[in-house]
PDB file of C-alpha atoms and ligand atoms in Angstrom:
ATOM      1  CA  UNK A   1       8.828  -1.662 -22.675  1.00 86.00           C
ATOM      2  CA  UNK A   2       5.185  -0.930 -21.849  1.00 94.00           C
ATOM      3  CA  UNK A   3       1.959  -2.876 -21.473  1.00 97.00           C
ATOM      4  CA  UNK A   4      -0.564  -2.321 -24.248  1.00 98.00           C
ATOM      5  CA  UNK A   5      -4.135  -3.543 -23.772  1.00 98.00           C
ATOM      6  CA  UNK A   6      -6.043  -3.831 -27.047  1.00 98.00           C
ATOM      7  CA  UNK A   7      -9.842  -4.049 -27.097  1.00 98.00           C
ATOM      8  CA  UNK A   8     -11.118  -5.570 -30.341  1.00 98.00           C
ATOM      9  CA  UNK A   9     -14.782  -5.098 -31.279  1.00 98.00           C
ATOM     10  CA  UNK A  10     -16.889  -6.569 -34.066  1.00 97.00           C
ATOM     11  CA  UNK A  11     -15.973  -4.536 -37.125  1.00 96.00           C
ATOM     12  CA  UNK A  12     -14.603  -5.606 -40.459  1.00 95.00           C
ATOM     13  CA  UNK A  13     -11.234  -3.975 -39.657  1.00 96.00           C
ATOM     14  CA  UNK A  14     -10.571  -6.747 -37.109  1.00 97.00           C
ATOM     15  CA  UNK A  15      -8.387  -8.380 -39.746  1.00 96.00           C
ATOM     16  CA  UNK A  16      -5.846  -5.552 -39.321  1.00 97.00           C
ATOM     17  CA  UNK A  17      -5.393  -6.001 -35.580  1.00 98.00           C
ATOM     18  CA  UNK A  18      -3.008  -8.989 -35.625  1.00 98.00           C
ATOM     19  CA  UNK A  19      -0.704  -6.776 -37.671  1.00 98.00           C
ATOM     20  CA  UNK A  20      -1.067  -3.984 -35.077  1.00 98.00           C
ATOM     21  CA  UNK A  21      -0.169  -6.506 -32.339  1.00 98.00           C
ATOM     22  CA  UNK A  22       2.855  -7.694 -34.315  1.00 97.00           C
ATOM     23  CA  UNK A  23       4.164  -4.153 -34.736  1.00 97.00           C
ATOM     24  CA  UNK A  24       3.691  -3.299 -31.053  1.00 97.00           C
ATOM     25  CA  UNK A  25       5.467  -6.518 -30.068  1.00 97.00           C
ATOM     26  CA  UNK A  26       8.297  -5.629 -32.464  1.00 97.00           C
ATOM     27  CA  UNK A  27       8.642  -2.295 -30.648  1.00 95.00           C
ATOM     28  CA  UNK A  28       9.221  -4.269 -27.441  1.00 95.00           C
ATOM     29  CA  UNK A  29       5.794  -3.834 -25.814  1.00 96.00           C
ATOM     30  CA  UNK A  30       3.726  -6.533 -24.112  1.00 97.00           C
ATOM     31  CA  UNK A  31       0.280  -6.928 -25.625  1.00 98.00           C
ATOM     32  CA  UNK A  32      -2.911  -8.377 -24.166  1.00 98.00           C
ATOM     33  CA  UNK A  33      -6.192  -8.576 -26.048  1.00 98.00           C
ATOM     34  CA  UNK A  34      -9.823  -8.295 -24.967  1.00 97.00           C
ATOM     35  CA  UNK A  35     -12.397  -9.270 -27.608  1.00 97.00           C
ATOM     36  CA  UNK A  36     -16.132  -8.733 -27.711  1.00 97.00           C
ATOM     37  CA  UNK A  37     -18.263 -11.714 -28.697  1.00 97.00           C
ATOM     38  CA  UNK A  38     -18.958  -9.998 -32.028  1.00 97.00           C
ATOM     39  CA  UNK A  39     -15.216  -9.618 -32.686  1.00 98.00           C
ATOM     40  CA  UNK A  40     -14.777 -13.395 -32.387  1.00 97.00           C
ATOM     41  CA  UNK A  41     -17.070 -13.773 -35.434  1.00 97.00           C
ATOM     42  CA  UNK A  42     -14.530 -11.846 -37.529  1.00 97.00           C
ATOM     43  CA  UNK A  43     -11.254 -13.278 -36.224  1.00 97.00           C
ATOM     44  CA  UNK A  44     -10.402 -16.113 -33.863  1.00 97.00           C
ATOM     45  CA  UNK A  45      -8.845 -15.588 -30.424  1.00 97.00           C
ATOM     46  CA  UNK A  46      -6.278 -18.218 -31.431  1.00 97.00           C
ATOM     47  CA  UNK A  47      -4.694 -15.767 -33.873  1.00 97.00           C
ATOM     48  CA  UNK A  48      -4.006 -13.289 -31.068  1.00 97.00           C
ATOM     49  CA  UNK A  49      -2.954 -16.010 -28.630  1.00 97.00           C
ATOM     50  CA  UNK A  50      -0.424 -17.345 -31.118  1.00 96.00           C
ATOM     51  CA  UNK A  51       1.001 -13.870 -31.694  1.00 96.00           C
ATOM     52  CA  UNK A  52       1.069 -12.549 -28.135  1.00 96.00           C
ATOM     53  CA  UNK A  53       1.634 -15.842 -26.254  1.00 95.00           C
ATOM     54  CA  UNK A  54      -1.052 -14.606 -23.876  1.00 95.00           C
ATOM     55  CA  UNK A  55      -4.585 -15.850 -23.428  1.00 94.00           C
ATOM     56  CA  UNK A  56      -7.292 -13.699 -24.985  1.00 96.00           C
ATOM     57  CA  UNK A  57      -9.939 -12.265 -22.653  1.00 95.00           C
ATOM     58  CA  UNK A  58     -13.562 -12.368 -23.772  1.00 94.00           C
ATOM     59  CA  UNK A  59     -15.852 -13.158 -20.889  1.00 82.00           C
ATOM     60  CA  UNK A  60     -15.833 -11.695 -17.376  1.00 70.00           C
ATOM     61  CA  UNK A  61     -18.099 -14.516 -16.154  1.00 74.00           C
ATOM     62  CA  UNK A  62     -15.887 -17.468 -17.102  1.00 68.00           C
ATOM     63  CA  UNK A  63     -16.195 -20.550 -14.913  1.00 56.00           C
ATOM     64  CA  UNK A  64     -13.580 -22.402 -12.918  1.00 55.00           C
ATOM     65  CA  UNK A  65     -10.454 -20.578 -14.077  1.00 65.00           C
ATOM     66  CA  UNK A  66      -8.144 -18.229 -12.179  1.00 67.00           C
ATOM     67  CA  UNK A  67     -10.689 -17.435  -9.431  1.00 66.00           C
ATOM     68  CA  UNK A  68      -8.394 -14.792  -7.919  1.00 72.00           C
ATOM     69  CA  UNK A  69      -8.628 -12.609 -11.007  1.00 80.00           C
ATOM     70  CA  UNK A  70     -11.329 -10.087 -11.763  1.00 88.00           C
ATOM     71  CA  UNK A  71     -10.440  -9.379 -15.341  1.00 91.00           C
ATOM     72  CA  UNK A  72     -12.128  -6.017 -15.880  1.00 92.00           C
ATOM     73  CA  UNK A  73     -10.147  -4.649 -12.929  1.00 92.00           C
ATOM     74  CA  UNK A  74      -6.859  -6.498 -13.365  1.00 93.00           C
ATOM     75  CA  UNK A  75      -6.340  -5.896 -17.084  1.00 96.00           C
ATOM     76  CA  UNK A  76      -6.643  -2.121 -16.887  1.00 96.00           C
ATOM     77  CA  UNK A  77      -4.373  -2.057 -13.826  1.00 96.00           C
ATOM     78  CA  UNK A  78      -1.807  -3.959 -15.882  1.00 96.00           C
ATOM     79  CA  UNK A  79      -2.116  -1.615 -18.874  1.00 97.00           C
ATOM     80  CA  UNK A  80      -0.017   1.482 -19.556  1.00 95.00           C
ATOM     81  CA  UNK A  81      -2.295   2.325 -22.465  1.00 96.00           C
ATOM     82  CA  UNK A  82      -5.666   0.958 -23.588  1.00 98.00           C
ATOM     83  CA  UNK A  83      -6.481   0.986 -27.308  1.00 98.00           C
ATOM     84  CA  UNK A  84      -9.879   0.030 -28.725  1.00 98.00           C
ATOM     85  CA  UNK A  85      -9.390  -0.885 -32.379  1.00 98.00           C
ATOM     86  CA  UNK A  86     -11.493  -1.247 -34.336  1.00 98.00           C
ATOM     87  CA  UNK A  87     -14.154   0.493 -32.251  1.00 98.00           C
ATOM     88  CA  UNK A  88     -17.671  -0.238 -33.512  1.00 98.00           C
ATOM     89  CA  UNK A  89     -20.476   2.317 -33.414  1.00 98.00           C
ATOM     90  CA  UNK A  90     -22.148   0.007 -30.907  1.00 98.00           C
ATOM     91  CA  UNK A  91     -19.229  -0.059 -28.458  1.00 98.00           C
ATOM     92  CA  UNK A  92     -18.618   3.688 -28.875  1.00 98.00           C
ATOM     93  CA  UNK A  93     -22.259   4.315 -27.916  1.00 98.00           C
ATOM     94  CA  UNK A  94     -22.015   2.031 -24.899  1.00 98.00           C
ATOM     95  CA  UNK A  95     -18.826   3.642 -23.632  1.00 98.00           C
ATOM     96  CA  UNK A  96     -20.216   7.125 -24.072  1.00 97.00           C
ATOM     97  CA  UNK A  97     -23.187   6.203 -21.838  1.00 97.00           C
ATOM     98  CA  UNK A  98     -21.154   4.259 -19.273  1.00 97.00           C
ATOM     99  CA  UNK A  99     -22.744   0.931 -20.153  1.00 97.00           C
ATOM    100  CA  UNK A 100     -20.671  -1.971 -18.846  1.00 96.00           C
ATOM    101  CA  UNK A 101     -22.310  -5.106 -20.232  1.00 96.00           C
ATOM    102  CA  UNK A 102     -19.234  -7.034 -21.345  1.00 96.00           C
ATOM    103  CA  UNK A 103     -15.589  -7.386 -20.363  1.00 96.00           C
ATOM    104  CA  UNK A 104     -14.409  -4.657 -22.723  1.00 97.00           C
ATOM    105  CA  UNK A 105     -16.932  -1.991 -21.725  1.00 98.00           C
ATOM    106  CA  UNK A 106     -16.573  -2.870 -18.012  1.00 97.00           C
ATOM    107  CA  UNK A 107     -12.807  -2.477 -18.366  1.00 97.00           C
ATOM    108  CA  UNK A 108     -13.273   1.031 -19.771  1.00 98.00           C
ATOM    109  CA  UNK A 109     -15.270   2.056 -16.702  1.00 97.00           C
ATOM    110  CA  UNK A 110     -12.736   0.430 -14.368  1.00 97.00           C
ATOM    111  CA  UNK A 111      -9.792   2.115 -16.091  1.00 96.00           C
ATOM    112  CA  UNK A 112      -7.634   4.230 -13.759  1.00 94.00           C
ATOM    113  CA  UNK A 113      -7.530   7.877 -14.826  1.00 87.00           C
ATOM    114  CA  UNK A 114      -3.835   7.813 -15.654  1.00 85.00           C
ATOM    115  CA  UNK A 115      -4.190   5.041 -18.243  1.00 92.00           C
ATOM    116  CA  UNK A 116      -4.911   6.779 -21.563  1.00 91.00           C
ATOM    117  CA  UNK A 117      -7.692   5.344 -23.715  1.00 96.00           C
ATOM    118  CA  UNK A 118      -7.301   5.593 -27.494  1.00 97.00           C
ATOM    119  CA  UNK A 119     -10.461   4.849 -29.483  1.00 98.00           C
ATOM    120  CA  UNK A 120     -10.145   3.989 -33.182  1.00 98.00           C
ATOM    121  CA  UNK A 121     -13.592   4.131 -34.838  1.00 98.00           C
ATOM    122  CA  UNK A 122     -14.035   2.165 -38.041  1.00 96.00           C
ATOM    123  CA  UNK A 123     -17.293   1.715 -39.889  1.00 95.00           C
ATOM    124  CA  UNK A 124     -19.382   2.507 -42.945  1.00 93.00           C
ATOM    125  CA  UNK A 125     -19.485   6.221 -43.835  1.00 94.00           C
ATOM    126  CA  UNK A 126     -23.192   6.693 -43.129  1.00 94.00           C
ATOM    127  CA  UNK A 127     -22.833   5.000 -39.737  1.00 95.00           C
ATOM    128  CA  UNK A 128     -19.787   7.107 -38.946  1.00 96.00           C
ATOM    129  CA  UNK A 129     -21.444  10.384 -39.902  1.00 96.00           C
ATOM    130  CA  UNK A 130     -24.769   9.597 -38.217  1.00 97.00           C
ATOM    131  CA  UNK A 131     -25.755  12.133 -35.592  1.00 98.00           C
ATOM    132  CA  UNK A 132     -25.925   9.425 -32.960  1.00 98.00           C
ATOM    133  CA  UNK A 133     -22.372   8.299 -33.635  1.00 98.00           C
ATOM    134  CA  UNK A 134     -21.011  11.859 -33.853  1.00 97.00           C
ATOM    135  CA  UNK A 135     -22.708  12.762 -30.551  1.00 98.00           C
ATOM    136  CA  UNK A 136     -21.286   9.641 -28.938  1.00 98.00           C
ATOM    137  CA  UNK A 137     -17.786  10.425 -30.215  1.00 97.00           C
ATOM    138  CA  UNK A 138     -18.120  13.961 -28.842  1.00 96.00           C
ATOM    139  CA  UNK A 139     -19.074  12.346 -25.519  1.00 96.00           C
ATOM    140  CA  UNK A 140     -15.906  10.250 -25.533  1.00 96.00           C
ATOM    141  CA  UNK A 141     -13.832  13.331 -26.318  1.00 92.00           C
ATOM    142  CA  UNK A 142     -15.452  15.156 -23.387  1.00 88.00           C
ATOM    143  CA  UNK A 143     -14.484  12.230 -21.170  1.00 90.00           C
ATOM    144  CA  UNK A 144     -10.856  12.873 -22.115  1.00 86.00           C
ATOM    145  CA  UNK A 145     -10.402   9.877 -24.426  1.00 93.00           C
ATOM    146  CA  UNK A 146      -8.361  10.215 -27.597  1.00 94.00           C
ATOM    147  CA  UNK A 147     -10.227   9.554 -30.840  1.00 96.00           C
ATOM    148  CA  UNK A 148      -8.186   8.564 -33.881  1.00 97.00           C
ATOM    149  CA  UNK A 149     -10.088   9.802 -36.927  1.00 95.00           C
ATOM    150  CA  UNK A 150     -10.812   7.209 -39.593  1.00 94.00           C
ATOM    151  CA  UNK A 151      -9.472   7.867 -43.072  1.00 90.00           C
ATOM    152  CA  UNK A 152     -11.152   8.090 -46.467  1.00 87.00           C
ATOM    153  CA  UNK A 153     -10.862   5.005 -48.644  1.00 82.00           C
ATOM    154  CA  UNK A 154     -12.520   1.935 -50.124  1.00 80.00           C
ATOM    155  CA  UNK A 155     -14.753   0.353 -47.510  1.00 75.00           C
ATOM    156  CA  UNK A 156     -15.717  -3.306 -47.194  1.00 76.00           C
ATOM    157  CA  UNK A 157     -19.321  -2.413 -48.088  1.00 74.00           C
ATOM    158  CA  UNK A 158     -17.982  -1.248 -51.505  1.00 77.00           C
ATOM    159  CA  UNK A 159     -18.625   2.427 -50.693  1.00 78.00           C
ATOM    160  CA  UNK A 160     -15.808   4.942 -50.914  1.00 79.00           C
ATOM    161  CA  UNK A 161     -15.756   7.411 -48.039  1.00 83.00           C
ATOM    162  CA  UNK A 162     -14.653   8.138 -44.506  1.00 88.00           C
ATOM    163  CA  UNK A 163     -14.683   5.250 -42.043  1.00 87.00           C
ATOM    164  CA  UNK A 164     -11.592   3.211 -42.856  1.00 92.00           C
ATOM    165  CA  UNK A 165      -9.268   2.352 -39.980  1.00 94.00           C
ATOM    166  CA  UNK A 166      -5.767   3.853 -40.324  1.00 95.00           C
ATOM    167  CA  UNK A 167      -3.085   1.321 -41.231  1.00 96.00           C
ATOM    168  CA  UNK A 168      -1.614  -0.779 -38.384  1.00 97.00           C
ATOM    169  CA  UNK A 169       1.883   0.704 -38.760  1.00 97.00           C
ATOM    170  CA  UNK A 170       0.515   4.239 -38.287  1.00 97.00           C
ATOM    171  CA  UNK A 171      -1.511   3.145 -35.258  1.00 97.00           C
ATOM    172  CA  UNK A 172       1.482   1.366 -33.745  1.00 98.00           C
ATOM    173  CA  UNK A 173       3.586   4.537 -34.167  1.00 97.00           C
ATOM    174  CA  UNK A 174       0.840   6.627 -32.560  1.00 96.00           C
ATOM    175  CA  UNK A 175       0.519   4.285 -29.561  1.00 96.00           C
ATOM    176  CA  UNK A 176       4.285   4.226 -29.193  1.00 94.00           C
ATOM    177  CA  UNK A 177       4.517   8.026 -29.252  1.00 92.00           C
ATOM    178  CA  UNK A 178       1.715   8.336 -26.656  1.00 91.00           C
ATOM    179  CA  UNK A 179       3.612   5.949 -24.383  1.00 91.00           C
ATOM    180  CA  UNK A 180       6.782   8.003 -24.758  1.00 88.00           C
ATOM    181  CA  UNK A 181       5.058  11.343 -24.104  1.00 87.00           C
ATOM    182  CA  UNK A 182       3.324  10.031 -20.950  1.00 83.00           C
ATOM    183  CA  UNK A 183       6.335  10.995 -18.847  1.00 82.00           C
ATOM    184  CA  UNK A 184       7.179  14.278 -20.595  1.00 89.00           C
ATOM    185  CA  UNK A 185       5.762  16.561 -17.843  1.00 93.00           C
ATOM    186  CA  UNK A 186       6.288  14.192 -14.925  1.00 89.00           C
ATOM    187  CA  UNK A 187       6.932  16.139 -11.668  1.00 93.00           C
ATOM    188  CA  UNK A 188       6.000  19.468 -13.301  1.00 97.00           C
ATOM    189  CA  UNK A 189       3.190  21.448 -11.626  1.00 97.00           C
ATOM    190  CA  UNK A 190       1.125  23.759 -13.798  1.00 98.00           C
ATOM    191  CA  UNK A 191      -1.223  26.527 -12.716  1.00 98.00           C
ATOM    192  CA  UNK A 192      -3.806  27.123 -15.447  1.00 98.00           C
ATOM    193  CA  UNK A 193      -6.457  29.831 -15.677  1.00 98.00           C
ATOM    194  CA  UNK A 194      -9.440  29.470 -18.008  1.00 98.00           C
ATOM    195  CA  UNK A 195     -12.633  31.259 -19.016  1.00 97.00           C
ATOM    196  CA  UNK A 196     -13.970  34.803 -19.026  1.00 96.00           C
ATOM    197  CA  UNK A 197     -14.455  36.663 -15.761  1.00 96.00           C
ATOM    198  CA  UNK A 198     -17.452  38.864 -14.925  1.00 94.00           C
ATOM    199  CA  UNK A 199     -16.938  42.448 -13.788  1.00 93.00           C
ATOM    200  CA  UNK A 200     -19.969  43.663 -11.865  1.00 92.00           C
ATOM    201  CA  UNK A 201     -21.434  47.107 -12.481  1.00 91.00           C
ATOM    202  CA  UNK A 202     -23.899  46.550  -9.635  1.00 92.00           C
ATOM    203  CA  UNK A 203     -25.113  43.380  -7.854  1.00 92.00           C
ATOM    204  CA  UNK A 204     -27.162  42.318 -10.912  1.00 94.00           C
ATOM    205  CA  UNK A 205     -25.438  43.577 -14.060  1.00 93.00           C
ATOM    206  CA  UNK A 206     -21.957  42.739 -15.263  1.00 92.00           C
ATOM    207  CA  UNK A 207     -19.580  43.090 -18.216  1.00 92.00           C
ATOM    208  CA  UNK A 208     -17.979  39.919 -19.504  1.00 92.00           C
ATOM    209  CA  UNK A 209     -16.645  38.340 -22.693  1.00 93.00           C
ATOM    210  CA  UNK A 210     -17.323  35.247 -24.774  1.00 92.00           C
ATOM    211  CA  UNK A 211     -14.382  33.179 -23.521  1.00 94.00           C
ATOM    212  CA  UNK A 212     -15.657  29.615 -22.968  1.00 95.00           C
ATOM    213  CA  UNK A 213     -12.642  28.301 -21.063  1.00 96.00           C
ATOM    214  CA  UNK A 214     -12.007  25.631 -23.708  1.00 96.00           C
ATOM    215  CA  UNK A 215      -8.446  26.790 -24.352  1.00 97.00           C
ATOM    216  CA  UNK A 216      -7.496  26.442 -20.673  1.00 97.00           C
ATOM    217  CA  UNK A 217      -9.228  23.064 -20.476  1.00 96.00           C
ATOM    218  CA  UNK A 218      -7.313  21.904 -23.549  1.00 94.00           C
ATOM    219  CA  UNK A 219      -4.087  22.847 -21.739  1.00 97.00           C
ATOM    220  CA  UNK A 220      -5.275  20.744 -18.774  1.00 96.00           C
ATOM    221  CA  UNK A 221      -5.955  17.778 -21.104  1.00 89.00           C
ATOM    222  CA  UNK A 222      -2.530  18.114 -22.635  1.00 92.00           C
ATOM    223  CA  UNK A 223      -0.709  18.357 -19.292  1.00 94.00           C
ATOM    224  CA  UNK A 224      -2.604  15.322 -18.003  1.00 88.00           C
ATOM    225  CA  UNK A 225      -1.743  13.255 -21.082  1.00 83.00           C
ATOM    226  CA  UNK A 226       1.933  14.051 -20.606  1.00 89.00           C
ATOM    227  CA  UNK A 227       1.991  13.029 -16.950  1.00 87.00           C
ATOM    228  CA  UNK A 228       2.082  16.527 -15.401  1.00 93.00           C
ATOM    229  CA  UNK A 229      -0.095  17.806 -12.573  1.00 95.00           C
ATOM    230  CA  UNK A 230      -2.112  21.012 -12.624  1.00 97.00           C
ATOM    231  CA  UNK A 231      -4.405  23.263 -10.666  1.00 98.00           C
ATOM    232  CA  UNK A 232      -7.199  24.901 -12.652  1.00 98.00           C
ATOM    233  CA  UNK A 233      -8.606  28.332 -11.780  1.00 98.00           C
ATOM    234  CA  UNK A 234     -11.760  29.381 -13.641  1.00 97.00           C
ATOM    235  CA  UNK A 235     -15.141  31.057 -13.208  1.00 97.00           C
ATOM    236  CA  UNK A 236     -17.904  28.759 -11.933  1.00 95.00           C
ATOM    237  CA  UNK A 237     -19.672  29.207 -15.296  1.00 94.00           C
ATOM    238  CA  UNK A 238     -16.977  27.194 -17.131  1.00 95.00           C
ATOM    239  CA  UNK A 239     -18.034  23.605 -17.793  1.00 92.00           C
ATOM    240  CA  UNK A 240     -14.844  22.139 -16.396  1.00 90.00           C
ATOM    241  CA  UNK A 241     -14.433  18.369 -16.336  1.00 86.00           C
ATOM    242  CA  UNK A 242     -11.675  18.777 -13.749  1.00 93.00           C
ATOM    243  CA  UNK A 243     -11.767  19.918 -10.121  1.00 93.00           C
ATOM    244  CA  UNK A 244     -11.320  23.692 -10.163  1.00 97.00           C
ATOM    245  CA  UNK A 245     -10.764  26.636  -7.867  1.00 97.00           C
ATOM    246  CA  UNK A 246     -13.501  29.097  -8.773  1.00 97.00           C
ATOM    247  CA  UNK A 247     -12.771  32.759  -9.473  1.00 97.00           C
ATOM    248  CA  UNK A 248     -15.615  34.754 -10.989  1.00 95.00           C
ATOM    249  CA  UNK A 249     -14.064  38.218 -11.289  1.00 95.00           C
ATOM    250  CA  UNK A 250     -10.654  39.352 -12.531  1.00 95.00           C
ATOM    251  CA  UNK A 251      -9.859  40.381  -8.944  1.00 95.00           C
ATOM    252  CA  UNK A 252     -10.743  36.878  -7.685  1.00 96.00           C
ATOM    253  CA  UNK A 253      -8.665  35.305 -10.431  1.00 97.00           C
ATOM    254  CA  UNK A 254      -5.626  37.407  -9.550  1.00 96.00           C
ATOM    255  CA  UNK A 255      -6.058  36.584  -5.850  1.00 97.00           C
ATOM    256  CA  UNK A 256      -6.345  32.827  -6.522  1.00 97.00           C
ATOM    257  CA  UNK A 257      -3.309  32.907  -8.829  1.00 97.00           C
ATOM    258  CA  UNK A 258      -1.357  34.625  -6.044  1.00 97.00           C
ATOM    259  CA  UNK A 259      -2.580  31.969  -3.574  1.00 98.00           C
ATOM    260  CA  UNK A 260      -1.168  29.124  -5.638  1.00 97.00           C
ATOM    261  CA  UNK A 261       1.676  30.594  -7.677  1.00 97.00           C
ATOM    262  CA  UNK A 262       4.382  29.499  -5.246  1.00 97.00           C
ATOM    263  CA  UNK A 263       3.510  25.818  -5.745  1.00 95.00           C
ATOM    264  CA  UNK A 264       3.656  25.868  -9.552  1.00 97.00           C
ATOM    265  CA  UNK A 265       6.545  25.504 -11.970  1.00 97.00           C
ATOM    266  CA  UNK A 266       4.672  26.878 -14.975  1.00 98.00           C
ATOM    267  CA  UNK A 267       1.786  29.360 -15.071  1.00 98.00           C
ATOM    268  CA  UNK A 268      -0.505  29.323 -18.122  1.00 98.00           C
ATOM    269  CA  UNK A 269      -2.878  32.294 -18.163  1.00 97.00           C
ATOM    270  CA  UNK A 270      -5.539  31.209 -20.659  1.00 97.00           C
ATOM    271  CA  UNK A 271      -8.285  32.923 -18.628  1.00 96.00           C
ATOM    272  CA  UNK A 272      -9.793  36.101 -20.111  1.00 95.00           C
ATOM    273  CA  UNK A 273     -10.147  38.935 -17.621  1.00 87.00           C
ATOM    274  CA  UNK A 274     -13.419  40.827 -18.050  1.00 80.00           C
ATOM    275  CA  UNK A 275     -11.639  43.934 -19.306  1.00 69.00           C
ATOM    276  CA  UNK A 276     -13.585  46.430 -17.194  1.00 67.00           C
ATOM    277  CA  UNK A 277     -13.129  47.363 -13.604  1.00 64.00           C
TER     278      UNK A 277
HETATM  279  C1  FMN B 301     -20.186  -8.242 -41.897  1.00 79.64           C
HETATM  280  C2  FMN B 301     -20.349  -7.214 -40.821  1.00 79.64           C
HETATM  281  C3  FMN B 301     -19.459  -6.169 -40.759  1.00 79.64           C
HETATM  282  C4  FMN B 301     -19.596  -5.189 -39.771  1.00 79.64           C
HETATM  283  N1  FMN B 301     -18.697  -4.171 -39.732  1.00 79.64           N
HETATM  284  C5  FMN B 301     -18.848  -3.195 -38.816  1.00 79.64           C
HETATM  285  C6  FMN B 301     -17.922  -2.126 -38.772  1.00 79.64           C
HETATM  286  O1  FMN B 301     -16.945  -2.058 -39.530  1.00 79.64           O
HETATM  287  N2  FMN B 301     -18.124  -1.157 -37.848  1.00 79.64           N
HETATM  288  C7  FMN B 301     -19.176  -1.179 -36.976  1.00 79.64           C
HETATM  289  O2  FMN B 301     -19.322  -0.240 -36.194  1.00 79.64           O
HETATM  290  N3  FMN B 301     -20.059  -2.217 -36.982  1.00 79.64           N
HETATM  291  C8  FMN B 301     -19.914  -3.222 -37.866  1.00 79.64           C
HETATM  292  N4  FMN B 301     -20.796  -4.271 -37.878  1.00 79.64           N
HETATM  293  C9  FMN B 301     -21.872  -4.308 -36.872  1.00 79.64           C
HETATM  294  C10 FMN B 301     -21.348  -4.833 -35.530  1.00 79.64           C
HETATM  295  O3  FMN B 301     -20.739  -6.101 -35.693  1.00 79.64           O
HETATM  296  C11 FMN B 301     -22.514  -4.933 -34.534  1.00 79.64           C
HETATM  297  O4  FMN B 301     -22.998  -3.628 -34.257  1.00 79.64           O
HETATM  298  C12 FMN B 301     -22.128  -5.630 -33.260  1.00 79.64           C
HETATM  299  O5  FMN B 301     -23.241  -5.638 -32.393  1.00 79.64           O
HETATM  300  C13 FMN B 301     -20.962  -4.954 -32.573  1.00 79.64           C
HETATM  301  O6  FMN B 301     -20.740  -5.556 -31.317  1.00 79.64           O
HETATM  302  P1  FMN B 301     -19.546  -5.086 -30.379  1.00 79.64           P
HETATM  303  O7  FMN B 301     -19.555  -3.602 -30.363  1.00 79.64           O
HETATM  304  O8  FMN B 301     -19.904  -5.667 -29.043  1.00 79.64           O
HETATM  305  O9  FMN B 301     -18.302  -5.685 -30.907  1.00 79.64           O
HETATM  306  C14 FMN B 301     -20.658  -5.279 -38.831  1.00 79.64           C
HETATM  307  C15 FMN B 301     -21.535  -6.370 -38.885  1.00 79.64           C
HETATM  308  C16 FMN B 301     -21.381  -7.313 -39.865  1.00 79.64           C
HETATM  309  C17 FMN B 301     -22.348  -8.470 -39.901  1.00 79.64           C
END
């Protein structure tokens, strides 16, 4: 049994979230719910309280109750997984910029790194495809959050297109499978190389290749999601969102791999040696 924290924001798909809660409870998980003020216009907290037998959390600045608790810290410490469904364009934008102006967005910033965040966007097609929203979703992806793509279907605004939230049973299965895979690589140490090295002809000119390092970084993401640990070795030119040991030439990369190989269980060589020496 795991602890699932659900963040509900003010989208029309709010009506599906009680069903998501029900299915997660049926799978044996504990569920707590944070709502934005806008979400409470679509569905009442009482619905979630009746289902989960837990209070619903809306406001970080509540008066006179449980003074020992700081909700935006405590709830994410409690959680094994944090799901935001439905995620409005507004909340997606705020999270992507690190804005923390309500309990839900503050909780995202206070989330420990090992608690996965699953974001489930749901909105009108034009909103979903807008450049702002797509850039913000790319930002969330860069931050290592999982985005569940909306599906194509009839939308509340009477349009037909992409933007519909996947059905609660599919979401519940996805959350359940993420919880199970969290431990898959526990206690396994990976050594991962990424990116293209530079082979210098003289102090100014070099031969290299177009490797971006994305493949190696994707391995890092995957290992992290499954509870493994890793050391990343890459050229300083790779835009790594993880701490890395830098190795700019193929010779450096080989030397760094030799430095750390004895501490790893699995070596993944996604780095691309410059090919000239
Ligand atoms: C009837 C109605 C339906 C809405 N549905 C959505 C929606 O499905 N997705 C979305 O991103 N915004 C939707 N909005 C707009 C959000 O409610 C609005 O941006 C709000 O500020 C979101 O606040 P929150 O992100 O704090 O929950 C809807 C607004 C209304 C009035």
